[in-house]
Structures are given as structure tokens and as C-alpha cells.
């Protein structure tokens, strides 16, 4: 018979922005929480593009969950992959066959790349997790070393598919690596052989931003040498090309997929009714329809604000949802006349880094948004990301590194190794 550990008041699946915020809020009130994540670390997606472009190492974007919850004995951490969810019983099963049951269940298992059945998607590198970013960065490093060794004058083409914030940030950072890093660490000749391409089916970059931000970001990327291929969908990806539906063939040495996300396998296998992007259309109080004590948060959910407006897949949104769900659970546990409340999201706007010294930021709630671009937006981006970073050490490193990168033009060039210690070159 399988062992079921039933001593938890709340089971949290996923130690991302939403899961950590929920566990933290509950933990401070002495609630007994079990947090399960397939990795023993919390990952900071907003900076993955810097790992993928060899500007940051893994320790700057991943923080041990045990460090985050150090000194909180009522929070138990289990590093295991959740493979089954029984929403009715608020029970989850992990890949080692263990089951855990609680009074409340929080699913905060994030998302994964959505390739929309694009033929040849296996030739691309998605960018959602630390593991993904390490693969992109390691492959980029291999490609550059091979090209430098071969010294055969062949052109290198780095293609980013998807011109949302992730794609824009990645293409911008690749262009900067080509411009500032390669001449310094390799040679100007190698830098001259590199091209960066950004592809999207919509006719502009940063589609959810205002026209002013779209126009600014497109102009800056072009000035940085990024070749924009907008307004045509990708037809197919091969080993060495990206083919567009209008017949354009883009040579491709390395293709990064930033083309979209869908809810991950935990949610897909939960039996809960899935909506747009495979996510769960949650109730205003963030519970799953028909399951009063099951919460679905962050990138795993389609959440709305108190007025019913759809909320974006953003770190700040996931974080606020985690805290809110925990407060709703505390209202149930502690009683005292408190009741669950619909999610009251505080919209702080959104932003994207285009390149050194240039970003776009749309700050504040919807109708009152203040549009910033250029160095001011760059500073706003730095401030917001320092606040979002979870560890004091990471904050200090970021504050120490980013301004000097900005002032000196100097970029670091990090070494990435695979978690199993093998060389990137071997497969
Ligand atoms: C490249 C990139 C850049 C981004 N940049 C920004 C930005 O600049 N600003 C911003 O606000 N937002 C940004 N976002 C969005 C933001 O990162 C997400 O909205 C946010 O991380 C969602 O939080 P979450 O807690 O729902 O999921 P996640 O943070 O993805 O956490 C999910 C957790 O669940 C775990 N998990 C998944 N499956 C299992 C399983 N089967 N078993 C156990 N554990 C599991 C994962 O390991 C992970 O730790 C970015 C996203 C990406 C991908």
C-alpha cells in the first residue's frame, strides 16, 4: 500500500513566485506547509535571457529554496516531480510513488513552452527555466568556440522566434554580446560574422505594449543590428534554417524559442477544466471551479482582477496571487469573522529591457500608465528587478554589477557547465 503523508494543512506545488509567496505568508502564521518543487531552487525568469547570452551565471538567477525558508520549521520542502494530482482529495503524487495530502492544495507549477505544432520545433531551444537558459548559453558558447577554432569565415546566425518581452530581451542581449563581448573575448572578425534575427508573426515587437514603446523598441533593436522579420508566421524550422510562410529563408546556427507558453504538465494532468493556454480559469478568489480548497495561481492559471479583467503572466502578478491565496486560506483556518476575498491585483505596469541603457517601461495602473523609454526606463527596470530578486546576496550582486556594466560597456562572459558535469560539446 502507498504511504500517504497527511499531516499538512497546505500542500504547495511549485516554488516559483506564486508558490514561494504563498508558503512564506502561511509559514509566518505557523501553518504547516509542504512545498514540493522538482528543483531544489527558486528560479528568477526575468534574468534568464542574461544566462542564455552568457552575461550571468546560474547562482544569480537560482536561489536555494532551503535558504529562502531557513529557520521556518513548519515549512517542509521536498524536491520531487509531481506526476499526479487528485483535486477532489487534495492529494498529489510524486515520481517516486509517494503521495501527500493536505486540507488545502495550491497548484503553482508555472508554464512551459508552447510550440503551437510548428514543424521542426525540436531544432529550437526554449527559454523558460534555468535548465533551458543553461542549454542556450552552453550551445552559444560551443558555437562561438567552434567558429573561432575553424576560422573559416562562415556566417553565424542567431535567430530568436517571438518578439514579446523575452524575445526582445534575448535578441537585444545577443546583439550586445556580438558588439561588446566578441571583439574583446574573441576577435572583431568573429563579431563581424554574426547576425541576430528576431522573428514574429505580428507586425511589431512587444505587441502588448503601447504604440510608442513598440516603435521605440523596434527602432533601438534595428540600431543595435538586429534584423527584424515581422508580420509573417514561421512555416518550419530545419537544422540550419527558419522558413517563413512568405518564402523567406533565414539561415540559422542557433534558434531560441520565445514564441509562447502554455500551462505545464501538472495542470494538464489534474483533470481540472483547462481554458486559454491550457491554464485553469480560476474563480475570483483564485480557487479552481468546483473545488473550494484547491487554488491555482500564476502562470498555471487564467486569473482576473476584481473587475473581471484578464491578468498578465507576470512575476509580480504571480507573487501577489500567492500572497492573496495564502490570506484566503488563513481566513478559513483562523476564522474570526474573516472571509475569502476576490483577488485585488495591484497593477504596476510592465517593462522590457531592449539593451544597455535602453528599456521600455509602462508604469502604473492601466488608464494612468506613464510611458518611459531610454535610460529612465532602464533605471526603472533595474529598480523593479532588484526588488523582485529574492535573496539579499543576489540583490547586492545585481546592484554592484548592472550600473558598472552600463557605465563601462564591459560585459562579463560566464562559463556554464551542465548540472551532470558533462561538457556541453559532448552531445
Ligand atoms: C524568460 C522569461 C522572462 C520573464 N521576464 C519577466 C519580467 O521581466 N517581469 C515579470 O514580471 N515577469 C517576467 N516573466 C514572467 C514570470 O517569470 C512568470 O509570470 C512567473 O515566473 C510565474 O510564476 P509562477 O510561480 O506561476 O511560476 P514559475 O515561476 O514558473 O514557478 C513554477 C515552479 O513550479 C515548478 N514545477 C513545475 N512543474 C513541476 C512538477 N511537475 N513538479 C514539481 N514542481 C514543478 C518549477 O520548477 C518552478 O519552480 C518572464 C518569464 C520568462 C519565461
GROMACS .gro file of C-alpha atoms and ligand atoms in nm:
model
  480
    1UNK     CA    1   0.000   0.000   0.000
    2UNK     CA    2   0.124   0.351  -0.080
    3UNK     CA    3   0.223   0.574   0.205
    4UNK     CA    4   0.020   0.897   0.233
    5UNK     CA    5   0.158   1.176   0.447
    6UNK     CA    6  -0.149   1.365   0.569
    7UNK     CA    7  -0.013   1.600   0.829
    8UNK     CA    8  -0.008   1.914   0.619
    9UNK     CA    9  -0.261   2.190   0.623
   10UNK     CA   10  -0.146   2.320   0.286
   11UNK     CA   11   0.034   2.146   0.001
   12UNK     CA   12   0.202   2.387  -0.243
   13UNK     CA   13   0.319   2.255  -0.580
   14UNK     CA   14   0.586   2.483  -0.730
   15UNK     CA   15   0.845   2.707  -0.568
   16UNK     CA   16   0.823   2.991  -0.819
   17UNK     CA   17   0.699   3.345  -0.750
   18UNK     CA   18   0.347   3.230  -0.658
   19UNK     CA   19   0.437   2.920  -0.455
   20UNK     CA   20   0.709   3.091  -0.253
   21UNK     CA   21   0.488   3.392  -0.175
   22UNK     CA   22   0.205   3.165  -0.061
   23UNK     CA   23   0.428   2.942   0.153
   24UNK     CA   24   0.602   3.244   0.305
   25UNK     CA   25   0.274   3.411   0.407
   26UNK     CA   26   0.133   3.088   0.551
   27UNK     CA   27   0.460   2.994   0.717
   28UNK     CA   28   0.480   3.323   0.906
   29UNK     CA   29   0.144   3.237   1.065
   30UNK     CA   30   0.265   2.896   1.178
   31UNK     CA   31   0.063   2.699   0.922
   32UNK     CA   32   0.212   2.358   0.844
   33UNK     CA   33   0.304   2.371   0.475
   34UNK     CA   34   0.458   2.119   0.238
   35UNK     CA   35   0.624   2.283  -0.064
   36UNK     CA   36   0.715   2.047  -0.349
   37UNK     CA   37   0.928   2.153  -0.643
   38UNK     CA   38   1.106   1.938  -0.899
   39UNK     CA   39   1.413   2.156  -0.839
   40UNK     CA   40   1.560   2.246  -0.500
   41UNK     CA   41   1.580   2.608  -0.610
   42UNK     CA   42   1.360   2.907  -0.688
   43UNK     CA   43   1.427   3.045  -1.037
   44UNK     CA   44   1.416   3.405  -1.144
   45UNK     CA   45   1.288   3.401  -1.504
   46UNK     CA   46   1.324   3.775  -1.572
   47UNK     CA   47   1.702   3.735  -1.594
   48UNK     CA   48   1.719   3.402  -1.777
   49UNK     CA   49   1.799   3.579  -2.101
   50UNK     CA   50   2.123   3.703  -1.942
   51UNK     CA   51   2.223   3.344  -1.858
   52UNK     CA   52   2.130   3.239  -2.211
   53UNK     CA   53   2.357   3.509  -2.353
   54UNK     CA   54   2.647   3.431  -2.116
   55UNK     CA   55   2.619   3.752  -1.915
   56UNK     CA   56   2.513   3.594  -1.583
   57UNK     CA   57   2.586   3.267  -1.408
   58UNK     CA   58   2.330   3.030  -1.261
   59UNK     CA   59   2.373   3.144  -0.900
   60UNK     CA   60   2.242   3.490  -0.990
   61UNK     CA   61   1.909   3.352  -1.116
   62UNK     CA   62   1.854   3.049  -0.893
   63UNK     CA   63   1.828   3.056  -0.516
   64UNK     CA   64   1.808   2.754  -0.288
   65UNK     CA   65   1.455   2.703  -0.153
   66UNK     CA   66   1.614   2.579   0.169
   67UNK     CA   67   1.786   2.914   0.203
   68UNK     CA   68   1.460   3.101   0.144
   69UNK     CA   69   1.279   2.901   0.414
   70UNK     CA   70   1.569   2.860   0.653
   71UNK     CA   71   1.452   2.891   1.013
   72UNK     CA   72   1.088   2.806   0.932
   73UNK     CA   73   1.044   2.451   1.067
   74UNK     CA   74   0.671   2.446   0.985
   75UNK     CA   75   0.757   2.453   0.612
   76UNK     CA   76   0.879   2.123   0.478
   77UNK     CA   77   1.050   2.119   0.141
   78UNK     CA   78   1.051   1.819  -0.088
   79UNK     CA   79   1.247   1.823  -0.413
   80UNK     CA   80   1.043   1.588  -0.632
   81UNK     CA   81   0.847   1.596  -0.954
   82UNK     CA   82   0.472   1.595  -0.908
   83UNK     CA   83   0.325   1.346  -1.153
   84UNK     CA   84  -0.035   1.322  -1.035
   85UNK     CA   85  -0.297   1.547  -0.880
   86UNK     CA   86  -0.624   1.436  -0.721
   87UNK     CA   87  -0.808   1.765  -0.679
   88UNK     CA   88  -1.103   1.601  -0.501
   89UNK     CA   89  -0.880   1.465  -0.223
   90UNK     CA   90  -0.624   1.749  -0.239
   91UNK     CA   91  -0.362   1.486  -0.287
   92UNK     CA   92  -0.052   1.490  -0.506
   93UNK     CA   93   0.174   1.204  -0.610
   94UNK     CA   94   0.542   1.239  -0.692
   95UNK     CA   95   0.752   1.044  -0.941
   96UNK     CA   96   0.899   0.828  -0.662
   97UNK     CA   97   0.547   0.700  -0.586
   98UNK     CA   98   0.488   0.898  -0.267
   99UNK     CA   99   0.159   1.074  -0.205
  100UNK     CA  100   0.089   1.380   0.006
  101UNK     CA  101  -0.248   1.506   0.117
  102UNK     CA  102  -0.350   1.837   0.274
  103UNK     CA  103  -0.656   2.032   0.377
  104UNK     CA  104  -0.577   2.285   0.104
  105UNK     CA  105  -0.391   2.242  -0.223
  106UNK     CA  106  -0.213   2.517  -0.415
  107UNK     CA  107  -0.106   2.446  -0.773
  108UNK     CA  108   0.161   2.698  -0.874
  109UNK     CA  109   0.356   2.489  -1.120
  110UNK     CA  110   0.410   2.757  -1.384
  111UNK     CA  111   0.420   2.707  -1.759
  112UNK     CA  112   0.623   2.552  -2.038
  113UNK     CA  113   0.699   2.642  -2.398
  114UNK     CA  114   0.409   2.621  -2.642
  115UNK     CA  115   0.534   2.543  -2.992
  116UNK     CA  116   0.185   2.561  -3.148
  117UNK     CA  117   0.267   2.246  -3.352
  118UNK     CA  118   0.531   2.433  -3.552
  119UNK     CA  119   0.712   2.179  -3.772
  120UNK     CA  120   1.076   2.138  -3.668
  121UNK     CA  121   1.028   2.288  -3.321
  122UNK     CA  122   1.275   2.026  -3.193
  123UNK     CA  123   1.552   2.230  -3.358
  124UNK     CA  124   1.485   2.523  -3.126
  125UNK     CA  125   1.587   2.598  -2.769
  126UNK     CA  126   1.302   2.716  -2.547
  127UNK     CA  127   1.370   2.970  -2.275
  128UNK     CA  128   1.157   2.925  -1.964
  129UNK     CA  129   1.368   2.759  -1.696
  130UNK     CA  130   1.721   2.781  -1.559
  131UNK     CA  131   1.790   2.449  -1.735
  132UNK     CA  132   1.671   2.598  -2.066
  133UNK     CA  133   1.889   2.907  -2.022
  134UNK     CA  134   2.195   2.695  -1.941
  135UNK     CA  135   2.135   2.492  -2.258
  136UNK     CA  136   2.109   2.804  -2.474
  137UNK     CA  137   2.416   2.962  -2.315
  138UNK     CA  138   2.619   2.642  -2.336
  139UNK     CA  139   2.527   2.592  -2.701
  140UNK     CA  140   2.609   2.955  -2.780
  141UNK     CA  141   2.946   2.912  -2.613
  142UNK     CA  142   3.015   2.596  -2.817
  143UNK     CA  143   2.912   2.763  -3.143
  144UNK     CA  144   3.147   3.055  -3.078
  145UNK     CA  145   3.442   2.837  -2.979
  146UNK     CA  146   3.389   2.612  -3.285
  147UNK     CA  147   3.371   2.913  -3.517
  148UNK     CA  148   3.680   3.069  -3.365
  149UNK     CA  149   3.874   2.741  -3.397
  150UNK     CA  150   3.759   2.670  -3.752
  151UNK     CA  151   3.833   3.028  -3.855
  152UNK     CA  152   3.659   2.954  -4.189
  153UNK     CA  153   3.479   3.284  -4.237
  154UNK     CA  154   3.132   3.122  -4.218
  155UNK     CA  155   2.844   3.343  -4.109
  156UNK     CA  156   2.677   3.268  -3.775
  157UNK     CA  157   2.305   3.340  -3.746
  158UNK     CA  158   2.128   3.357  -3.411
  159UNK     CA  159   1.752   3.354  -3.457
  160UNK     CA  160   1.502   3.439  -3.184
  161UNK     CA  161   1.141   3.341  -3.254
  162UNK     CA  162   0.883   3.552  -3.070
  163UNK     CA  163   0.912   3.928  -3.025
  164UNK     CA  164   0.742   3.960  -2.688
  165UNK     CA  165   0.946   4.077  -2.387
  166UNK     CA  166   1.150   3.752  -2.364
  167UNK     CA  167   1.235   3.756  -2.735
  168UNK     CA  168   1.318   4.127  -2.742
  169UNK     CA  169   1.540   4.099  -2.434
  170UNK     CA  170   1.717   3.792  -2.572
  171UNK     CA  171   1.773   3.941  -2.919
  172UNK     CA  172   1.894   4.268  -2.765
  173UNK     CA  173   2.134   4.086  -2.532
  174UNK     CA  174   2.265   3.870  -2.819
  175UNK     CA  175   2.328   4.183  -3.025
  176UNK     CA  176   2.519   4.332  -2.731
  177UNK     CA  177   2.722   4.015  -2.685
  178UNK     CA  178   2.815   4.035  -3.053
  179UNK     CA  179   2.900   4.405  -3.031
  180UNK     CA  180   3.080   4.429  -2.695
  181UNK     CA  181   3.188   4.079  -2.590
  182UNK     CA  182   3.304   3.904  -2.904
  183UNK     CA  183   3.557   4.166  -3.020
  184UNK     CA  184   3.701   4.169  -2.669
  185UNK     CA  185   3.699   3.797  -2.581
  186UNK     CA  186   3.735   3.652  -2.934
  187UNK     CA  187   3.806   3.885  -3.224
  188UNK     CA  188   3.641   4.164  -3.425
  189UNK     CA  189   3.645   3.922  -3.723
  190UNK     CA  190   3.428   3.673  -3.538
  191UNK     CA  191   3.192   3.952  -3.430
  192UNK     CA  192   3.157   4.066  -3.791
  193UNK     CA  193   3.045   3.719  -3.894
  194UNK     CA  194   2.749   3.714  -3.651
  195UNK     CA  195   2.391   3.816  -3.729
  196UNK     CA  196   2.099   3.835  -3.487
  197UNK     CA  197   1.743   3.789  -3.620
  198UNK     CA  198   1.411   3.845  -3.443
  199UNK     CA  199   1.101   3.685  -3.594
  200UNK     CA  200   0.732   3.729  -3.515
  201UNK     CA  201   0.403   3.680  -3.695
  202UNK     CA  202   0.269   4.013  -3.567
  203UNK     CA  203   0.395   4.324  -3.747
  204UNK     CA  204   0.571   4.481  -3.447
  205UNK     CA  205   0.776   4.393  -3.144
  206UNK     CA  206   0.632   4.399  -2.788
  207UNK     CA  207   0.275   4.364  -2.912
  208UNK     CA  208   0.107   4.416  -2.573
  209UNK     CA  209   0.286   4.747  -2.515
  210UNK     CA  210   0.174   5.092  -2.634
  211UNK     CA  211   0.250   5.208  -2.990
  212UNK     CA  212   0.516   5.444  -2.856
  213UNK     CA  213   0.701   5.162  -2.675
  214UNK     CA  214   0.669   4.926  -2.975
  215UNK     CA  215   0.810   5.186  -3.208
  216UNK     CA  216   1.097   5.275  -2.971
  217UNK     CA  217   1.193   4.911  -2.909
  218UNK     CA  218   1.185   4.825  -3.282
  219UNK     CA  219   1.398   5.127  -3.366
  220UNK     CA  220   1.653   5.052  -3.092
  221UNK     CA  221   1.683   4.685  -3.191
  222UNK     CA  222   1.739   4.779  -3.555
  223UNK     CA  223   2.004   5.032  -3.447
  224UNK     CA  224   2.176   4.755  -3.249
  225UNK     CA  225   2.195   4.548  -3.568
  226UNK     CA  226   1.907   4.307  -3.502
  227UNK     CA  227   1.740   4.205  -3.828
  228UNK     CA  228   1.363   4.217  -3.777
  229UNK     CA  229   1.139   3.973  -3.967
  230UNK     CA  230   0.792   4.080  -3.858
  231UNK     CA  231   0.440   4.018  -3.980
  232UNK     CA  232   0.494   3.665  -4.116
  233UNK     CA  233   0.447   3.338  -3.928
  234UNK     CA  234   0.715   3.070  -3.914
  235UNK     CA  235   0.634   2.784  -4.153
  236UNK     CA  236   0.905   2.539  -4.048
  237UNK     CA  237   1.236   2.514  -3.868
  238UNK     CA  238   1.509   2.287  -4.003
  239UNK     CA  239   1.856   2.205  -3.871
  240UNK     CA  240   2.002   2.514  -4.034
  241UNK     CA  241   1.712   2.739  -4.142
  242UNK     CA  242   1.399   2.910  -4.026
  243UNK     CA  243   1.145   2.920  -4.309
  244UNK     CA  244   0.873   3.184  -4.304
  245UNK     CA  245   0.531   3.149  -4.464
  246UNK     CA  246   0.611   3.425  -4.716
  247UNK     CA  247   0.900   3.215  -4.852
  248UNK     CA  248   1.181   3.394  -4.665
  249UNK     CA  249   1.463   3.160  -4.559
  250UNK     CA  250   1.668   3.274  -4.259
  251UNK     CA  251   1.993   3.084  -4.209
  252UNK     CA  252   2.008   2.956  -3.851
  253UNK     CA  253   2.303   2.844  -3.642
  254UNK     CA  254   2.111   2.863  -3.314
  255UNK     CA  255   1.735   2.918  -3.274
  256UNK     CA  256   1.583   3.035  -2.946
  257UNK     CA  257   1.208   2.980  -2.900
  258UNK     CA  258   1.034   3.263  -2.716
  259UNK     CA  259   0.714   3.212  -2.911
  260UNK     CA  260   0.463   3.135  -2.638
  261UNK     CA  261   0.374   2.943  -2.325
  262UNK     CA  262   0.111   2.700  -2.202
  263UNK     CA  263   0.038   2.558  -1.860
  264UNK     CA  264   0.270   2.276  -1.759
  265UNK     CA  265   0.203   1.903  -1.721
  266UNK     CA  266   0.086   1.922  -1.359
  267UNK     CA  267  -0.216   2.127  -1.456
  268UNK     CA  268  -0.278   1.932  -1.776
  269UNK     CA  269  -0.293   1.607  -1.578
  270UNK     CA  270  -0.502   1.743  -1.291
  271UNK     CA  271  -0.841   1.678  -1.450
  272UNK     CA  272  -0.937   2.041  -1.382
  273UNK     CA  273  -1.111   2.209  -1.678
  274UNK     CA  274  -0.849   2.392  -1.887
  275UNK     CA  275  -0.901   2.726  -2.060
  276UNK     CA  276  -0.685   2.951  -2.279
  277UNK     CA  277  -0.323   2.833  -2.297
  278UNK     CA  278  -0.417   2.512  -2.114
  279UNK     CA  279  -0.443   2.717  -1.796
  280UNK     CA  280  -0.718   2.689  -1.535
  281UNK     CA  281  -0.983   2.965  -1.545
  282UNK     CA  282  -0.988   3.030  -1.174
  283UNK     CA  283  -1.266   3.188  -0.967
  284UNK     CA  284  -1.217   3.549  -0.849
  285UNK     CA  285  -1.084   3.416  -0.515
  286UNK     CA  286  -0.824   3.211  -0.712
  287UNK     CA  287  -0.980   2.869  -0.642
  288UNK     CA  288  -1.042   2.617  -0.920
  289UNK     CA  289  -1.406   2.599  -1.036
  290UNK     CA  290  -1.589   2.336  -0.831
  291UNK     CA  291  -1.301   2.286  -0.586
  292UNK     CA  292  -1.329   2.520  -0.288
  293UNK     CA  293  -0.998   2.427  -0.132
  294UNK     CA  294  -0.784   2.399  -0.447
  295UNK     CA  295  -0.606   2.715  -0.559
  296UNK     CA  296  -0.436   2.757  -0.897
  297UNK     CA  297  -0.200   3.052  -0.928
  298UNK     CA  298   0.039   3.243  -1.150
  299UNK     CA  299   0.134   3.108  -1.493
  300UNK     CA  300  -0.075   2.794  -1.433
  301UNK     CA  301  -0.396   3.000  -1.416
  302UNK     CA  302  -0.605   3.246  -1.610
  303UNK     CA  303  -0.660   3.499  -1.334
  304UNK     CA  304  -0.880   3.808  -1.338
  305UNK     CA  305  -0.887   4.121  -1.125
  306UNK     CA  306  -1.185   4.228  -0.918
  307UNK     CA  307  -1.346   4.385  -1.231
  308UNK     CA  308  -1.307   4.065  -1.433
  309UNK     CA  309  -1.016   4.190  -1.648
  310UNK     CA  310  -0.771   3.920  -1.758
  311UNK     CA  311  -0.438   3.945  -1.579
  312UNK     CA  312  -0.098   3.902  -1.746
  313UNK     CA  313   0.153   3.621  -1.694
  314UNK     CA  314   0.397   3.828  -1.490
  315UNK     CA  315   0.620   3.768  -1.189
  316UNK     CA  316   0.456   4.047  -0.990
  317UNK     CA  317   0.111   3.908  -1.066
  318UNK     CA  318   0.211   3.554  -0.958
  319UNK     CA  319   0.371   3.689  -0.643
  320UNK     CA  320   0.065   3.891  -0.545
  321UNK     CA  321  -0.161   3.593  -0.622
  322UNK     CA  322   0.048   3.373  -0.392
  323UNK     CA  323   0.014   3.615  -0.103
  324UNK     CA  324  -0.358   3.663  -0.173
  325UNK     CA  325  -0.436   3.289  -0.186
  326UNK     CA  326  -0.248   3.242   0.142
  327UNK     CA  327  -0.458   3.516   0.304
  328UNK     CA  328  -0.778   3.349   0.181
  329UNK     CA  329  -0.660   3.020   0.329
  330UNK     CA  330  -0.572   3.193   0.657
  331UNK     CA  331  -0.924   3.341   0.664
  332UNK     CA  332  -1.062   2.984   0.651
  333UNK     CA  333  -0.815   2.844   0.904
  334UNK     CA  334  -0.825   3.128   1.155
  335UNK     CA  335  -1.192   3.225   1.111
  336UNK     CA  336  -1.275   3.512   1.346
  337UNK     CA  337  -1.522   3.665   1.101
  338UNK     CA  338  -1.271   3.688   0.816
  339UNK     CA  339  -1.376   3.573   0.473
  340UNK     CA  340  -1.212   3.491   0.144
  341UNK     CA  341  -1.190   3.787  -0.091
  342UNK     CA  342  -1.164   3.820  -0.470
  343UNK     CA  343  -0.807   3.880  -0.589
  344UNK     CA  344  -0.726   4.251  -0.567
  345UNK     CA  345  -0.436   4.278  -0.810
  346UNK     CA  346  -0.235   4.598  -0.788
  347UNK     CA  347  -0.131   4.672  -1.146
  348UNK     CA  348   0.217   4.822  -1.151
  349UNK     CA  349   0.255   4.805  -1.530
  350UNK     CA  350   0.520   4.624  -1.729
  351UNK     CA  351   0.860   4.674  -1.879
  352UNK     CA  352   1.120   4.517  -2.105
  353UNK     CA  353   1.493   4.566  -2.147
  354UNK     CA  354   1.594   4.633  -2.506
  355UNK     CA  355   1.965   4.679  -2.449
  356UNK     CA  356   2.221   4.857  -2.237
  357UNK     CA  357   2.072   5.190  -2.134
  358UNK     CA  358   1.753   5.138  -2.330
  359UNK     CA  359   1.436   4.982  -2.200
  360UNK     CA  360   1.065   5.048  -2.220
  361UNK     CA  361   0.851   5.080  -1.910
  362UNK     CA  362   0.479   5.141  -1.877
  363UNK     CA  363   0.442   5.221  -1.511
  364UNK     CA  364   0.127   5.237  -1.301
  365UNK     CA  365  -0.232   5.113  -1.335
  366UNK     CA  366  -0.394   5.075  -1.683
  367UNK     CA  367  -0.556   5.411  -1.767
  368UNK     CA  368  -0.295   5.613  -1.577
  369UNK     CA  369   0.013   5.443  -1.720
  370UNK     CA  370   0.323   5.656  -1.751
  371UNK     CA  371   0.529   5.563  -2.057
  372UNK     CA  372   0.906   5.570  -2.021
  373UNK     CA  373   1.182   5.471  -2.256
  374UNK     CA  374   1.558   5.509  -2.278
  375UNK     CA  375   1.783   5.548  -1.973
  376UNK     CA  376   1.497   5.636  -1.736
  377UNK     CA  377   1.313   5.316  -1.823
  378UNK     CA  378   1.643   5.129  -1.792
  379UNK     CA  379   1.678   5.260  -1.435
  380UNK     CA  380   1.315   5.170  -1.358
  381UNK     CA  381   1.383   4.818  -1.491
  382UNK     CA  382   1.688   4.786  -1.265
  383UNK     CA  383   1.492   4.904  -0.960
  384UNK     CA  384   1.197   4.671  -1.016
  385UNK     CA  385   1.417   4.368  -1.077
  386UNK     CA  386   1.628   4.432  -0.772
  387UNK     CA  387   1.306   4.442  -0.565
  388UNK     CA  388   1.176   4.120  -0.728
  389UNK     CA  389   1.502   3.931  -0.671
  390UNK     CA  390   1.450   3.717  -0.363
  391UNK     CA  391   1.793   3.695  -0.197
  392UNK     CA  392   1.990   3.972  -0.028
  393UNK     CA  393   2.309   3.837  -0.186
  394UNK     CA  394   2.155   3.839  -0.534
  395UNK     CA  395   2.030   4.195  -0.481
  396UNK     CA  396   2.377   4.311  -0.376
  397UNK     CA  397   2.539   4.141  -0.677
  398UNK     CA  398   2.286   4.292  -0.916
  399UNK     CA  399   2.325   4.641  -0.772
  400UNK     CA  400   2.703   4.606  -0.792
  401UNK     CA  401   2.714   4.467  -1.146
  402UNK     CA  402   2.444   4.636  -1.352
  403UNK     CA  403   2.547   5.001  -1.313
  404UNK     CA  404   2.912   4.918  -1.384
  405UNK     CA  405   2.806   4.723  -1.695
  406UNK     CA  406   2.614   5.031  -1.802
  407UNK     CA  407   2.889   5.282  -1.741
  408UNK     CA  408   3.186   5.082  -1.865
  409UNK     CA  409   3.036   4.897  -2.169
  410UNK     CA  410   3.211   4.596  -2.023
  411UNK     CA  411   3.022   4.268  -2.024
  412UNK     CA  412   3.116   3.956  -1.836
  413UNK     CA  413   3.142   3.630  -2.026
  414UNK     CA  414   3.047   3.344  -1.797
  415UNK     CA  415   3.128   2.975  -1.809
  416UNK     CA  416   2.829   2.744  -1.787
  417UNK     CA  417   2.853   2.378  -1.704
  418UNK     CA  418   2.585   2.115  -1.721
  419UNK     CA  419   2.429   2.000  -1.394
  420UNK     CA  420   2.567   1.646  -1.452
  421UNK     CA  421   2.916   1.785  -1.503
  422UNK     CA  422   2.944   1.675  -1.866
  423UNK     CA  423   3.089   1.903  -2.130
  424UNK     CA  424   2.847   2.090  -2.350
  425UNK     CA  425   3.032   1.974  -2.651
  426UNK     CA  426   2.965   1.605  -2.599
  427UNK     CA  427   2.611   1.587  -2.733
  428LIG     C1  428   1.226   3.430  -1.999
  428LIG     C2  429   1.121   3.496  -1.915
  428LIG     C3  430   1.135   3.629  -1.877
  428LIG     C4  431   1.038   3.689  -1.795
  428LIG     N1  432   1.055   3.819  -1.758
  428LIG     C5  433   0.968   3.876  -1.672
  428LIG     C6  434   0.988   4.009  -1.626
  428LIG     O1  435   1.084   4.076  -1.664
  428LIG     N2  436   0.899   4.060  -1.535
  428LIG     C7  437   0.792   3.986  -1.490
  428LIG     O2  438   0.716   4.036  -1.407
  428LIG     N3  439   0.768   3.862  -1.536
  428LIG     C8  440   0.853   3.804  -1.624
  428LIG     N4  441   0.832   3.677  -1.670
  428LIG     C9  442   0.712   3.606  -1.626
  428LIG    C10  443   0.731   3.547  -1.488
  428LIG     O3  444   0.860   3.491  -1.475
  428LIG    C11  445   0.625   3.443  -1.463
  428LIG     O4  446   0.500   3.503  -1.482
  428LIG    C12  447   0.634   3.389  -1.320
  428LIG     O5  448   0.757   3.322  -1.302
  428LIG    C13  449   0.521   3.294  -1.290
  428LIG     O6  450   0.536   3.250  -1.158
  428LIG     P1  451   0.477   3.109  -1.114
  428LIG     O7  452   0.506   3.096  -0.969
  428LIG     O8  453   0.337   3.095  -1.160
  428LIG     O9  454   0.559   3.002  -1.199
  428LIG     P2  455   0.715   2.974  -1.202
  428LIG    O10  456   0.791   3.089  -1.153
  428LIG    O11  457   0.743   2.921  -1.337
  428LIG    O12  458   0.733   2.855  -1.097
  428LIG    C14  459   0.680   2.727  -1.120
  428LIG    C15  460   0.757   2.629  -1.035
  428LIG    O13  461   0.692   2.502  -1.044
  428LIG    C16  462   0.788   2.401  -1.053
  428LIG     N5  463   0.731   2.285  -1.120
  428LIG    C17  464   0.686   2.279  -1.247
  428LIG     N6  465   0.641   2.155  -1.274
  428LIG    C18  466   0.659   2.082  -1.161
  428LIG    C19  467   0.633   1.947  -1.127
  428LIG     N7  468   0.579   1.859  -1.212
  428LIG     N8  469   0.664   1.906  -1.002
  428LIG    C20  470   0.718   1.990  -0.912
  428LIG     N9  471   0.745   2.120  -0.941
  428LIG    C21  472   0.715   2.165  -1.063
  428LIG    C22  473   0.902   2.465  -1.132
  428LIG    O14  474   1.025   2.400  -1.109
  428LIG    C23  475   0.901   2.609  -1.080
  428LIG    O15  476   0.988   2.627  -0.971
  428LIG    C24  477   0.926   3.615  -1.753
  428LIG    C25  478   0.911   3.482  -1.793
  428LIG    C26  479   1.008   3.423  -1.872
  428LIG    C27  480   0.990   3.280  -1.913
   0.00000   0.00000   0.00000
